[in-house]
Amino acid sequence: MKTQLFDRTVIKFLAVGVVNTLVGCGTMFLLYNLAHCSYWASSAANYVVGGIVSFFLNKYFTFQNKTWEWSQVWKFAVNVTVCYLLGYGLAKPLVLHLLAGQAVNVQENVAMLVGVCLYTGLNYLGQRFFAFKVDI
């Protein structure tokens, strides 16, 4: 059976992403703007809180993966860690360069938004084809 890159799992992943975004990004932007936590602490909180929500919703709802193996937890953790480091690590220097001259809080808020977008695309691919891949 050939696996298609885009199928109904994309729609489910995006729906879960709405919930995940409300929870994770809400945490991130509140910590950054109200609690005055750093860029990295705020985005890391998004990663941790969002990662927990994402693991359970995507495992059982999006990818219909009913098995329980600790290897999935480790694969998921590796996936979101790599996606986090790539997404946010690439976003910040790119946005700082593009928005040079803007206020730091503007640069970092935009960088976090760009990081979310990069993280989401990479995370879908990693969950679909690595963490929750079902071999047929």
CSV table of C-alpha atoms in Angstrom, one decimal:
chain,number,residue,atom,x,y,z
A,1,MET,CA,0.0,0.0,0.0
A,2,LYS,CA,1.5,3.3,-1.1
A,3,THR,CA,1.5,6.1,1.5
A,4,GLN,CA,0.4,9.5,0.2
A,5,LEU,CA,1.9,12.6,1.5
A,6,PHE,CA,-1.4,14.5,1.6
A,7,ASP,CA,-4.5,12.6,2.8
A,8,ARG,CA,-7.1,13.0,5.5
A,9,THR,CA,-4.4,12.9,8.2
A,10,VAL,CA,-3.3,16.4,7.0
A,11,ILE,CA,-6.8,17.8,7.9
A,12,LYS,CA,-6.9,16.0,11.2
A,13,PHE,CA,-3.3,17.2,12.0
A,14,LEU,CA,-4.3,20.8,11.2
A,15,ALA,CA,-7.5,20.5,13.4
A,16,VAL,CA,-5.4,19.1,16.3
A,17,GLY,CA,-3.0,22.0,15.5
A,18,VAL,CA,-5.7,24.5,16.2
A,19,VAL,CA,-6.2,23.1,19.7
A,20,ASN,CA,-2.4,22.7,20.2
A,21,THR,CA,-1.8,26.2,19.0
A,22,LEU,CA,-4.4,27.7,21.4
A,23,VAL,CA,-2.8,25.9,24.3
A,24,GLY,CA,0.9,26.0,23.4
A,25,CYS,CA,1.1,29.4,21.7
A,26,GLY,CA,-1.2,30.9,24.3
A,27,THR,CA,1.3,29.7,26.9
A,28,MET,CA,4.3,31.0,24.9
A,29,PHE,CA,3.0,34.5,24.2
A,30,LEU,CA,1.6,35.0,27.8
A,31,LEU,CA,4.9,34.0,29.3
A,32,TYR,CA,6.9,36.2,26.9
A,33,ASN,CA,4.6,39.3,27.0
A,34,LEU,CA,3.1,39.1,30.5
A,35,ALA,CA,5.6,37.2,32.6
A,36,HIS,CA,8.6,38.7,30.6
A,37,CYS,CA,10.2,35.3,30.2
A,38,SER,CA,12.9,35.1,27.5
A,39,TYR,CA,12.4,34.1,23.9
A,40,TRP,CA,13.9,30.6,24.5
A,41,ALA,CA,12.0,30.0,27.8
A,42,SER,CA,8.7,31.1,26.3
A,43,SER,CA,9.1,29.1,23.1
A,44,ALA,CA,10.3,26.1,25.1
A,45,ALA,CA,7.2,26.2,27.2
A,46,ASN,CA,5.2,26.1,24.0
A,47,TYR,CA,7.2,23.0,22.9
A,48,VAL,CA,6.6,21.2,26.2
A,49,VAL,CA,3.0,22.0,26.7
A,50,GLY,CA,2.1,21.7,23.1
A,51,GLY,CA,4.1,18.5,22.8
A,52,ILE,CA,2.1,16.7,25.4
A,53,VAL,CA,-1.2,17.8,23.9
A,54,SER,CA,0.1,16.9,20.4
A,55,PHE,CA,1.3,13.5,21.4
A,56,PHE,CA,-2.0,12.2,22.6
A,57,LEU,CA,-4.3,13.9,20.1
A,58,ASN,CA,-2.1,13.0,17.1
A,59,LYS,CA,-1.3,9.5,18.2
A,60,TYR,CA,-4.9,8.4,18.8
A,61,PHE,CA,-7.0,10.8,16.7
A,62,THR,CA,-4.9,11.9,13.7
A,63,PHE,CA,-2.8,8.8,13.0
A,64,GLN,CA,-5.2,6.3,14.6
A,65,ASN,CA,-2.2,4.6,16.3
A,66,LYS,CA,-3.6,2.4,19.0
A,67,THR,CA,-0.4,0.6,20.0
A,68,TRP,CA,1.5,1.7,23.1
A,69,GLU,CA,5.3,1.4,22.9
A,70,TRP,CA,7.9,3.5,24.7
A,71,SER,CA,9.8,3.7,21.4
A,72,GLN,CA,7.0,5.9,20.1
A,73,VAL,CA,7.4,8.3,23.1
A,74,TRP,CA,11.1,8.5,22.3
A,75,LYS,CA,10.6,8.9,18.6
A,76,PHE,CA,8.0,11.6,19.3
A,77,ALA,CA,10.4,13.4,21.7
A,78,VAL,CA,13.3,13.3,19.2
A,79,ASN,CA,11.0,14.5,16.4
A,80,VAL,CA,9.6,17.5,18.3
A,81,THR,CA,13.0,18.4,19.7
A,82,VAL,CA,14.6,18.4,16.2
A,83,CYS,CA,11.6,20.3,14.8
A,84,TYR,CA,11.8,22.8,17.7
A,85,LEU,CA,15.5,23.4,17.3
A,86,LEU,CA,15.2,23.8,13.5
A,87,GLY,CA,12.0,25.8,13.4
A,88,TYR,CA,12.8,28.3,16.1
A,89,GLY,CA,16.6,28.2,15.5
A,90,LEU,CA,16.2,29.2,11.9
A,91,ALA,CA,13.3,31.7,12.5
A,92,LYS,CA,15.1,33.9,15.0
A,93,PRO,CA,18.2,34.9,13.0
A,94,LEU,CA,16.2,35.1,9.8
A,95,VAL,CA,13.6,37.5,11.3
A,96,LEU,CA,16.2,39.5,13.2
A,97,HIS,CA,18.0,40.1,9.9
A,98,LEU,CA,14.8,40.9,8.0
A,99,LEU,CA,13.4,43.2,10.7
A,100,ALA,CA,16.7,44.9,11.7
A,101,GLY,CA,15.9,48.2,13.2
A,102,GLN,CA,12.6,47.2,14.7
A,103,ALA,CA,12.0,46.9,18.4
A,104,VAL,CA,13.3,43.7,20.0
A,105,ASN,CA,9.9,42.6,21.2
A,106,VAL,CA,8.5,43.0,17.6
A,107,GLN,CA,11.4,41.0,16.2
A,108,GLU,CA,11.0,38.2,18.7
A,109,ASN,CA,7.2,38.0,18.5
A,110,VAL,CA,7.5,37.7,14.7
A,111,ALA,CA,10.3,35.2,15.1
A,112,MET,CA,8.1,33.1,17.4
A,113,LEU,CA,5.3,33.2,14.8
A,114,VAL,CA,7.6,32.2,12.0
A,115,GLY,CA,9.1,29.5,14.3
A,116,VAL,CA,5.5,28.1,14.8
A,117,CYS,CA,5.0,27.8,11.1
A,118,LEU,CA,8.3,26.1,10.4
A,119,TYR,CA,7.9,23.8,13.4
A,120,THR,CA,4.4,22.8,12.3
A,121,GLY,CA,5.4,21.7,8.8
A,122,LEU,CA,8.4,19.8,10.0
A,123,ASN,CA,6.5,18.2,12.9
A,124,TYR,CA,3.7,16.9,10.6
A,125,LEU,CA,6.3,15.1,8.5
A,126,GLY,CA,8.2,13.7,11.4
A,127,GLN,CA,5.1,12.4,13.2
A,128,ARG,CA,3.6,11.0,10.0
A,129,PHE,CA,6.7,9.3,8.7
A,130,PHE,CA,8.7,8.7,11.8
A,131,ALA,CA,7.0,8.8,15.2
A,132,PHE,CA,3.7,7.2,14.4
A,133,LYS,CA,4.5,5.5,11.2
A,134,VAL,CA,2.5,2.3,10.8
A,135,ASP,CA,4.3,-0.4,8.8
A,136,ILE,CA,1.9,-2.4,6.7
